[in-house]
Amino acid sequence: MTERYADVIIDIAHEKVDRVFQYRIPDELSDAVRPGVQVRVPFGNGNRERTGYVVDLSEETDYPPEKIKAVSAVDEKGMSVEGRQILIAYWLKSNYGSTTIAALKTVLPVKQKQKTLEKKKVVRLLPEEETERAACECERKYQRAKARVLAALQTEEELPYELIRQKLHVAASTLQALEKQGYIRIEKEAFYRNPVKAGDRSETRPALNQAQRHIIEEVLADYRTGRPGVHLVHGVTGSGKTEVYLGIIEEMIAMGKQAIMLIPEIALTYQTLLRFYKRFGDRVSVINSSLSAGEKYDQIERAKAGEIDVMIGPRSALFTPFANLGVIVVDEEHEKSYKSETSPRYHARETAVEIASLCGASVVLGSATPSMEAYYRAVRGEYKLYEMRERPGNSVLPAVYTIDLREELKQGNRSIFSRKLKELMQDRLSKGEQTILFLNRRGYAGFISCRSCGHVMKCPHCDVSLSEHRNGMLTCHYCGYQERKPAKCPSCGSPYLMGFKAGTEQVEEAIHREFPGARVLRMDADTTRRKDSYEQILAAFADGEANVLVGTQMIVKGHDFPGVTLVGVLAADLSLNRNDYRAGERTFQLLTQAAGRAGRGERPGEVVIQTYQPEHYSVVHAARQDYPGFYAEEIAYRGLVGYPPVEHMLAVLIVSRVQAEGESLGKEMTDLVKNEMADVAGLRVIGPTEAVIGKISDLYRHTFYIRHGAYQTLVEAKDRLECFCRERKLKGQTVQFDFDPMNTF
Ligand code: ADP
Ligand code: ZN
Ligand code: ZN
């Protein structure tokens, strides 16, 4: 009989997980020793008994077998919260391919010695009307940060300090100044109770409509009868999904359970967080990227200690170690940012389903444009599907006009604005209403090429074209390389070296040209490089500091601007890039979400979609806000060509210092899969080839794909390849796996 070994970690702290020890599993314990269980093992020279956690099992060892000590005992108490975290790490590693250490580090928070973060709150000292007057006064003096604080405090008597600092973008010194002026008081408390007064809590709660009540009741009924399951809420933007999440979480808390609320980082806005603070007071905690590792660790500890009931945050909030998890909500479940871009490349939606099933918790997914994956499972009955078709209250869905740009050109219009868009923008400017213009591209222009010989300016380190910025520099978006734009083509000497297509900066210039007097704010990867500038721009726009906001996809996400009554999509087909099978889905999502930004207030909204491909099904269905119509066409295409979610796909990336070595490793690996898995019907191996970007920072990239209908078959292929790489002891080369990739390597 073959020996079996257990990988054990003795200390479950993030920075200690690099040390994994191997123990032999005695026969009598062979069933009991599984990943996640707690074991007693002899440790160190004195063989003192210590407690450890099993993180993995194997049948091989790098040590002389006779030197390996045996596991002494298995803890019978059942799985602890820590054990569950480790089990999740094991699942990540097995399902997505990564090292044990990388998987553990994904799941365990970083411990850091530092003093505990003090909880503070900001209390208003003056009555509502006087605070309002003070806010107007500050506004008049252009003290906008102060005005933001006072305006927020008008409706809430007190607010969490960190919410004001992080989400209203107010400096600590501004708050101190307001305190000196006698408007506010900053109070310190180890833990504050009820940051929002009970009185206004009931006020902010709308009477739920029939659709909302139905979803809440179903989810809870399933949970109570021991079939928690996965629930997908397909609701147009503004249909009241967040109200549904709040209702479910509230009931869960009443039952003594906890909740994880995933929201993409970009949608963690002041308004959204305020709704959670208002409902759940200090039982809520938020994790986001602006927190330090130590602060995150504190939050996790509070969760473990039972001091909070709701953890809100992007992807990583998923690993909050609650003792009695009742529900995981994944809002905007279609968001690309839910997939990790580093190993293990896990998807938060799938991982949520796994964690929930380990904990007996419910999963609630929500989106206006569900991912093909989630909707496919819902249609097949694996998930329960709910539709919310209407917006509550007076707010109505916008009118959408699709404009054929080819036709505009025929009519002699060379502007980037169609006649319809121009007319509507003019109308909004004259009425003092706001417009959002959306462009799916950053930088001043796209690639730079020679109009005489076609030479394209490329990065010398990466296989991508350089983009031109207004400062005259050509920049590589992958490695940051910069060079000054040459006056003449380096290949033929022609002076006609120029960029194609408009970027956000060019749009901004065009607005100034065509609508003199318009006040414009621009938001793209360049203007939001600083961590907080993103929210600053949004706050300025919400404050009415501009009448037009121009931006890339980041502006279409979950923001509520009641003053916006017009949304223009300048070139809808820029995202219909054909070498990515998700291009149609992404275009549909972008257009639908962009359209959803219009008319969130009392006034009806209008949307103009400009495109060179008005007949494309993504454009047609988005213009009608017809998700099922889009889904039907898209899933037929995915099924026909065997793409996810109908079949599954494993992308393998080989990064090498020497180009030829990457090529030959790719060849060996594909041969191995083809030979060893020759009897698996329907298995397809594509490649190896050079990756779409063949070189980044002087490292060569090769890729190949394996496709099959069953996910587990691909996991098996991955296991074989991992085994091969381990035996090879690769030097100067790394191999990465990506299941059902969101991006092409
Ligand atoms: P979503 O999350 O689907 O975008 P929200 O839950 O944010 O929708 O709701 C959009 C707006 O409608 C919010 O201002 C919310 O307070 C309001 N709202 C939600 N449900 C109701 C309801 N039943 N009656 C009145 N207003 C509601
Ligand atoms: Zn040239
Ligand atoms: Zn580069």
Tab-separated table of N, CA and C in Angstrom, residues 441-543:
chain	number	residue	atom	x	y	z
A	441	ARG	N	-12.270	53.877	-24.122
A	441	ARG	CA	-10.874	53.966	-24.529
A	441	ARG	C	-10.221	55.082	-23.724
A	442	ARG	N	-8.959	54.902	-23.393
A	442	ARG	CA	-8.311	55.953	-22.624
A	442	ARG	C	-7.222	56.637	-23.441
A	443	GLY	N	-6.638	57.667	-22.872
A	443	GLY	CA	-5.538	58.344	-23.549
A	443	GLY	C	-6.038	59.322	-24.597
A	444	TYR	N	-5.148	60.117	-25.111
A	444	TYR	CA	-5.496	61.122	-26.107
A	444	TYR	C	-5.861	60.471	-27.423
A	445	ALA	N	-5.210	59.394	-27.740
A	445	ALA	CA	-5.459	58.718	-28.992
A	445	ALA	C	-5.051	57.270	-28.842
A	446	GLY	N	-5.430	56.472	-29.786
A	446	GLY	CA	-5.033	55.076	-29.755
A	446	GLY	C	-3.613	54.947	-30.248
A	447	PHE	N	-3.367	53.957	-31.073
A	447	PHE	CA	-1.996	53.756	-31.516
A	447	PHE	C	-1.572	54.804	-32.541
A	448	ILE	N	-0.262	54.943	-32.654
A	448	ILE	CA	0.324	55.931	-33.564
A	448	ILE	C	0.928	55.173	-34.736
A	449	SER	N	0.556	55.562	-35.939
A	449	SER	CA	1.178	54.885	-37.072
A	449	SER	C	1.460	55.878	-38.185
A	450	CYS	N	2.261	55.413	-39.121
A	450	CYS	CA	2.658	56.258	-40.226
A	450	CYS	C	1.626	56.155	-41.338
A	451	ARG	N	1.102	57.308	-41.772
A	451	ARG	CA	0.082	57.291	-42.818
A	451	ARG	C	0.692	56.981	-44.177
A	452	SER	N	2.034	57.074	-44.273
A	452	SER	CA	2.674	56.801	-45.560
A	452	SER	C	3.057	55.334	-45.706
A	453	CYS	N	3.725	54.762	-44.672
A	453	CYS	CA	4.202	53.383	-44.820
A	453	CYS	C	3.514	52.393	-43.890
A	454	GLY	N	2.698	52.868	-42.951
A	454	GLY	CA	1.968	51.959	-42.073
A	454	GLY	C	2.736	51.504	-40.844
A	455	HIS	N	3.973	51.994	-40.672
A	455	HIS	CA	4.753	51.616	-39.503
A	455	HIS	C	4.020	52.004	-38.219
A	456	VAL	N	3.919	51.044	-37.252
A	456	VAL	CA	3.242	51.314	-35.978
A	456	VAL	C	4.285	51.478	-34.881
A	457	MET	N	4.140	52.514	-34.073
A	457	MET	CA	5.074	52.740	-32.973
A	457	MET	C	4.765	51.747	-31.855
A	458	LYS	N	5.755	50.888	-31.542
A	458	LYS	CA	5.537	49.859	-30.524
A	458	LYS	C	6.527	49.984	-29.385
A	459	CYS	N	6.147	49.407	-28.232
A	459	CYS	CA	7.047	49.374	-27.082
A	459	CYS	C	8.171	48.388	-27.370
A	460	PRO	N	9.437	48.785	-27.104
A	460	PRO	CA	10.541	47.862	-27.368
A	460	PRO	C	10.588	46.672	-26.397
A	461	HIS	N	9.845	46.758	-25.290
A	461	HIS	CA	9.876	45.669	-24.303
A	461	HIS	C	8.646	44.792	-24.335
A	462	CYS	N	7.557	45.330	-24.867
A	462	CYS	CA	6.298	44.588	-24.862
A	462	CYS	C	5.771	44.621	-26.285
A	463	ASP	N	5.022	43.609	-26.637
A	463	ASP	CA	4.537	43.549	-28.003
A	463	ASP	C	3.216	44.295	-28.146
A	464	VAL	N	3.180	45.537	-27.728
A	464	VAL	CA	1.953	46.328	-27.872
A	464	VAL	C	2.293	47.696	-28.443
A	465	SER	N	1.265	48.311	-29.037
A	465	SER	CA	1.513	49.637	-29.591
A	465	SER	C	1.509	50.676	-28.476
A	466	LEU	N	2.245	51.758	-28.707
A	466	LEU	CA	2.315	52.838	-27.730
A	466	LEU	C	1.143	53.787	-27.953
A	467	SER	N	0.698	54.411	-26.873
A	467	SER	CA	-0.381	55.391	-26.998
A	467	SER	C	0.173	56.789	-26.808
A	468	GLU	N	-0.396	57.712	-27.568
A	468	GLU	CA	0.092	59.078	-27.471
A	468	GLU	C	-0.685	59.850	-26.411
A	469	HIS	N	0.042	60.590	-25.597
A	469	HIS	CA	-0.595	61.457	-24.612
A	469	HIS	C	-0.356	62.913	-24.998
A	470	ARG	N	-1.152	63.786	-24.407
A	470	ARG	CA	-1.119	65.173	-24.856
A	470	ARG	C	0.227	65.839	-24.582
A	471	ASN	N	0.940	65.326	-23.561
A	471	ASN	CA	2.242	65.914	-23.272
A	471	ASN	C	3.306	65.530	-24.308
A	472	GLY	N	2.860	64.885	-25.410
A	472	GLY	CA	3.807	64.577	-26.473
A	472	GLY	C	4.564	63.284	-26.264
A	473	MET	N	4.247	62.578	-25.193
A	473	MET	CA	4.949	61.341	-24.924
A	473	MET	C	4.151	60.151	-25.439
A	474	LEU	N	4.893	59.124	-25.883
A	474	LEU	CA	4.268	57.862	-26.246
A	474	LEU	C	4.472	56.917	-25.063
A	475	THR	N	3.397	56.266	-24.621
A	475	THR	CA	3.471	55.472	-23.397
A	475	THR	C	3.009	54.042	-23.637
A	476	CYS	N	3.692	53.117	-22.974
A	476	CYS	CA	3.273	51.716	-23.000
A	476	CYS	C	2.401	51.474	-21.769
A	477	HIS	N	1.169	50.987	-21.971
A	477	HIS	CA	0.259	50.790	-20.843
A	477	HIS	C	0.554	49.523	-20.059
A	478	TYR	N	1.464	48.690	-20.580
A	478	TYR	CA	1.781	47.469	-19.845
A	478	TYR	C	2.963	47.655	-18.912
A	479	CYS	N	4.032	48.324	-19.384
A	479	CYS	CA	5.225	48.408	-18.548
A	479	CYS	C	5.570	49.850	-18.176
A	480	GLY	N	4.855	50.812	-18.710
A	480	GLY	CA	5.111	52.193	-18.331
A	480	GLY	C	6.208	52.873	-19.151
A	481	TYR	N	6.788	52.150	-20.102
A	481	TYR	CA	7.841	52.724	-20.948
A	481	TYR	C	7.341	53.993	-21.651
A	482	GLN	N	8.214	55.008	-21.721
A	482	GLN	CA	7.827	56.257	-22.398
A	482	GLN	C	8.906	56.698	-23.363
A	483	GLU	N	8.478	57.255	-24.456
A	483	GLU	CA	9.447	57.949	-25.307
A	483	GLU	C	8.750	59.140	-25.951
A	484	ARG	N	9.573	60.121	-26.356
A	484	ARG	CA	9.003	61.300	-27.003
A	484	ARG	C	8.553	60.919	-28.411
A	485	LYS	N	7.437	61.445	-28.834
A	485	LYS	CA	6.940	61.136	-30.177
A	485	LYS	C	7.907	61.698	-31.214
A	486	PRO	N	8.414	60.840	-32.092
A	486	PRO	CA	9.378	61.352	-33.083
A	486	PRO	C	8.673	62.261	-34.095
A	487	ALA	N	9.434	63.214	-34.658
A	487	ALA	CA	8.860	64.142	-35.625
A	487	ALA	C	8.615	63.430	-36.954
A	488	LYS	N	9.445	62.418	-37.226
A	488	LYS	CA	9.318	61.711	-38.502
A	488	LYS	C	9.214	60.212	-38.272
A	489	CYS	N	8.639	59.508	-39.214
A	489	CYS	CA	8.521	58.061	-39.107
A	489	CYS	C	9.913	57.440	-39.057
A	490	PRO	N	10.203	56.615	-38.028
A	490	PRO	CA	11.540	56.013	-37.931
A	490	PRO	C	11.801	55.042	-39.075
A	491	SER	N	10.771	54.631	-39.761
A	491	SER	CA	10.952	53.652	-40.825
A	491	SER	C	11.152	54.300	-42.195
A	492	CYS	N	10.357	55.314	-42.555
A	492	CYS	CA	10.455	55.884	-43.898
A	492	CYS	C	10.715	57.396	-43.903
A	493	GLY	N	10.695	58.003	-42.720
A	493	GLY	CA	11.006	59.419	-42.665
A	493	GLY	C	9.858	60.348	-42.990
A	494	SER	N	8.685	59.804	-43.249
A	494	SER	CA	7.526	60.643	-43.542
A	494	SER	C	7.102	61.432	-42.304
A	495	PRO	N	6.631	62.661	-42.472
A	495	PRO	CA	6.195	63.444	-41.311
A	495	PRO	C	4.770	63.095	-40.878
A	496	TYR	N	4.056	62.258	-41.649
A	496	TYR	CA	2.650	61.971	-41.328
A	496	TYR	C	2.503	60.824	-40.340
A	497	LEU	N	3.015	61.059	-39.133
A	497	LEU	CA	2.948	60.059	-38.080
A	497	LEU	C	1.842	60.509	-37.141
A	498	MET	N	0.759	59.780	-37.055
A	498	MET	CA	-0.323	60.286	-36.208
A	498	MET	C	-1.217	59.209	-35.643
A	499	GLY	N	-2.037	59.632	-34.715
A	499	GLY	CA	-2.928	58.693	-34.031
A	499	GLY	C	-4.258	58.556	-34.737
A	500	PHE	N	-4.934	57.464	-34.452
A	500	PHE	CA	-6.267	57.248	-34.970
A	500	PHE	C	-7.272	57.363	-33.841
A	501	LYS	N	-8.474	57.633	-34.176
A	501	LYS	CA	-9.592	57.544	-33.245
A	501	LYS	C	-9.460	58.466	-32.042
A	502	ALA	N	-10.581	58.791	-31.508
A	502	ALA	CA	-10.618	59.746	-30.416
A	502	ALA	C	-10.404	59.082	-29.067
A	503	GLY	N	-9.745	59.788	-28.180
A	503	GLY	CA	-9.626	59.371	-26.792
A	503	GLY	C	-10.394	60.355	-25.940
A	504	THR	N	-10.403	60.137	-24.633
A	504	THR	CA	-11.190	61.002	-23.750
A	504	THR	C	-10.723	62.458	-23.775
A	505	GLU	N	-9.403	62.656	-23.889
A	505	GLU	CA	-8.902	64.038	-23.910
A	505	GLU	C	-9.382	64.763	-25.159
A	506	GLN	N	-9.393	63.998	-26.269
A	506	GLN	CA	-9.826	64.593	-27.529
A	506	GLN	C	-11.313	64.940	-27.482
A	507	VAL	N	-12.075	64.091	-26.811
A	507	VAL	CA	-13.511	64.360	-26.659
A	507	VAL	C	-13.695	65.648	-25.857
A	508	GLU	N	-12.905	65.763	-24.792
A	508	GLU	CA	-12.996	66.960	-23.961
A	508	GLU	C	-12.722	68.212	-24.805
A	509	GLU	N	-11.684	68.135	-25.633
A	509	GLU	CA	-11.356	69.278	-26.493
A	509	GLU	C	-12.490	69.579	-27.463
A	510	ALA	N	-13.074	68.509	-28.019
A	510	ALA	CA	-14.153	68.692	-28.994
A	510	ALA	C	-15.372	69.355	-28.335
A	511	ILE	N	-15.625	69.004	-27.086
A	511	ILE	CA	-16.763	69.630	-26.398
A	511	ILE	C	-16.507	71.130	-26.252
A	512	HIS	N	-15.287	71.475	-25.818
A	512	HIS	CA	-14.968	72.892	-25.659
A	512	HIS	C	-15.115	73.640	-26.978
A	513	ARG	N	-14.747	72.950	-28.076
A	513	ARG	CA	-14.833	73.575	-29.388
A	513	ARG	C	-16.292	73.771	-29.810
A	514	GLU	N	-17.090	72.717	-29.657
A	514	GLU	CA	-18.450	72.762	-30.188
A	514	GLU	C	-19.471	73.379	-29.234
A	515	PHE	N	-19.172	73.332	-27.949
A	515	PHE	CA	-20.101	73.924	-26.979
A	515	PHE	C	-19.340	74.876	-26.075
A	516	PRO	N	-18.986	76.041	-26.579
A	516	PRO	CA	-18.203	76.964	-25.752
A	516	PRO	C	-18.982	77.266	-24.468
A	517	GLY	N	-18.287	77.301	-23.357
A	517	GLY	CA	-18.969	77.611	-22.105
A	517	GLY	C	-19.371	76.375	-21.314
A	518	ALA	N	-19.340	75.203	-21.970
A	518	ALA	CA	-19.686	73.985	-21.230
A	518	ALA	C	-18.587	73.701	-20.216
A	519	ARG	N	-18.978	73.293	-19.014
A	519	ARG	CA	-17.974	72.923	-18.018
A	519	ARG	C	-17.843	71.401	-18.031
A	520	VAL	N	-16.608	70.924	-18.222
A	520	VAL	CA	-16.382	69.502	-18.474
A	520	VAL	C	-15.507	68.894	-17.381
A	521	LEU	N	-15.862	67.708	-16.933
A	521	LEU	CA	-14.990	66.918	-16.072
A	521	LEU	C	-14.647	65.649	-16.825
A	522	ARG	N	-13.404	65.211	-16.662
A	522	ARG	CA	-12.981	64.022	-17.389
A	522	ARG	C	-12.528	62.961	-16.386
A	523	MET	N	-12.956	61.748	-16.621
A	523	MET	CA	-12.569	60.675	-15.723
A	523	MET	C	-12.100	59.465	-16.509
A	524	ASP	N	-10.821	59.145	-16.375
A	524	ASP	CA	-10.282	57.954	-17.014
A	524	ASP	C	-9.092	57.488	-16.187
A	525	ALA	N	-8.416	56.476	-16.674
A	525	ALA	CA	-7.327	55.904	-15.877
A	525	ALA	C	-6.241	56.955	-15.585
A	526	ASP	N	-6.127	57.953	-16.441
A	526	ASP	CA	-5.087	58.961	-16.215
A	526	ASP	C	-5.482	59.990	-15.159
A	527	THR	N	-6.741	60.432	-15.200
A	527	THR	CA	-7.136	61.448	-14.216
A	527	THR	C	-7.437	60.830	-12.854
A	528	THR	N	-7.520	59.509	-12.787
A	528	THR	CA	-7.869	58.878	-11.505
A	528	THR	C	-6.715	58.061	-10.955
A	529	ARG	N	-5.504	58.407	-11.366
A	529	ARG	CA	-4.367	57.610	-10.923
A	529	ARG	C	-4.242	57.654	-9.394
A	530	ARG	N	-4.451	58.831	-8.823
A	530	ARG	CA	-4.389	58.917	-7.365
A	530	ARG	C	-5.609	58.220	-6.789
A	531	LYS	N	-5.415	57.527	-5.672
A	531	LYS	CA	-6.426	56.647	-5.127
A	531	LYS	C	-7.770	57.334	-4.904
A	532	ASP	N	-7.745	58.570	-4.471
A	532	ASP	CA	-9.021	59.188	-4.112
A	532	ASP	C	-9.571	60.117	-5.184
A	533	SER	N	-8.816	60.307	-6.267
A	533	SER	CA	-9.274	61.286	-7.247
A	533	SER	C	-10.565	60.846	-7.930
A	534	TYR	N	-10.737	59.518	-8.024
A	534	TYR	CA	-11.934	58.971	-8.634
A	534	TYR	C	-13.203	59.507	-7.952
A	535	GLU	N	-13.218	59.386	-6.629
A	535	GLU	CA	-14.393	59.841	-5.896
A	535	GLU	C	-14.502	61.361	-5.888
A	536	GLN	N	-13.357	62.023	-5.960
A	536	GLN	CA	-13.377	63.477	-5.988
A	536	GLN	C	-14.083	63.978	-7.241
A	537	ILE	N	-13.754	63.352	-8.363
A	537	ILE	CA	-14.383	63.767	-9.615
A	537	ILE	C	-15.883	63.510	-9.554
A	538	LEU	N	-16.247	62.340	-9.035
A	538	LEU	CA	-17.677	62.022	-8.931
A	538	LEU	C	-18.402	63.004	-8.020
A	539	ALA	N	-17.733	63.329	-6.894
A	539	ALA	CA	-18.363	64.253	-5.947
A	539	ALA	C	-18.536	65.620	-6.604
A	540	ALA	N	-17.525	66.053	-7.343
A	540	ALA	CA	-17.597	67.352	-8.008
A	540	ALA	C	-18.736	67.362	-9.026
A	541	PHE	N	-18.881	66.268	-9.750
A	541	PHE	CA	-19.944	66.206	-10.751
A	541	PHE	C	-21.316	66.191	-10.063
A	542	ALA	N	-21.419	65.400	-8.989
A	542	ALA	CA	-22.683	65.346	-8.247
A	542	ALA	C	-23.025	66.712	-7.661
A	543	ASP	N	-21.970	67.475	-7.299
A	543	ASP	CA	-22.180	68.817	-6.756
A	543	ASP	C	-22.570	69.826	-7.832
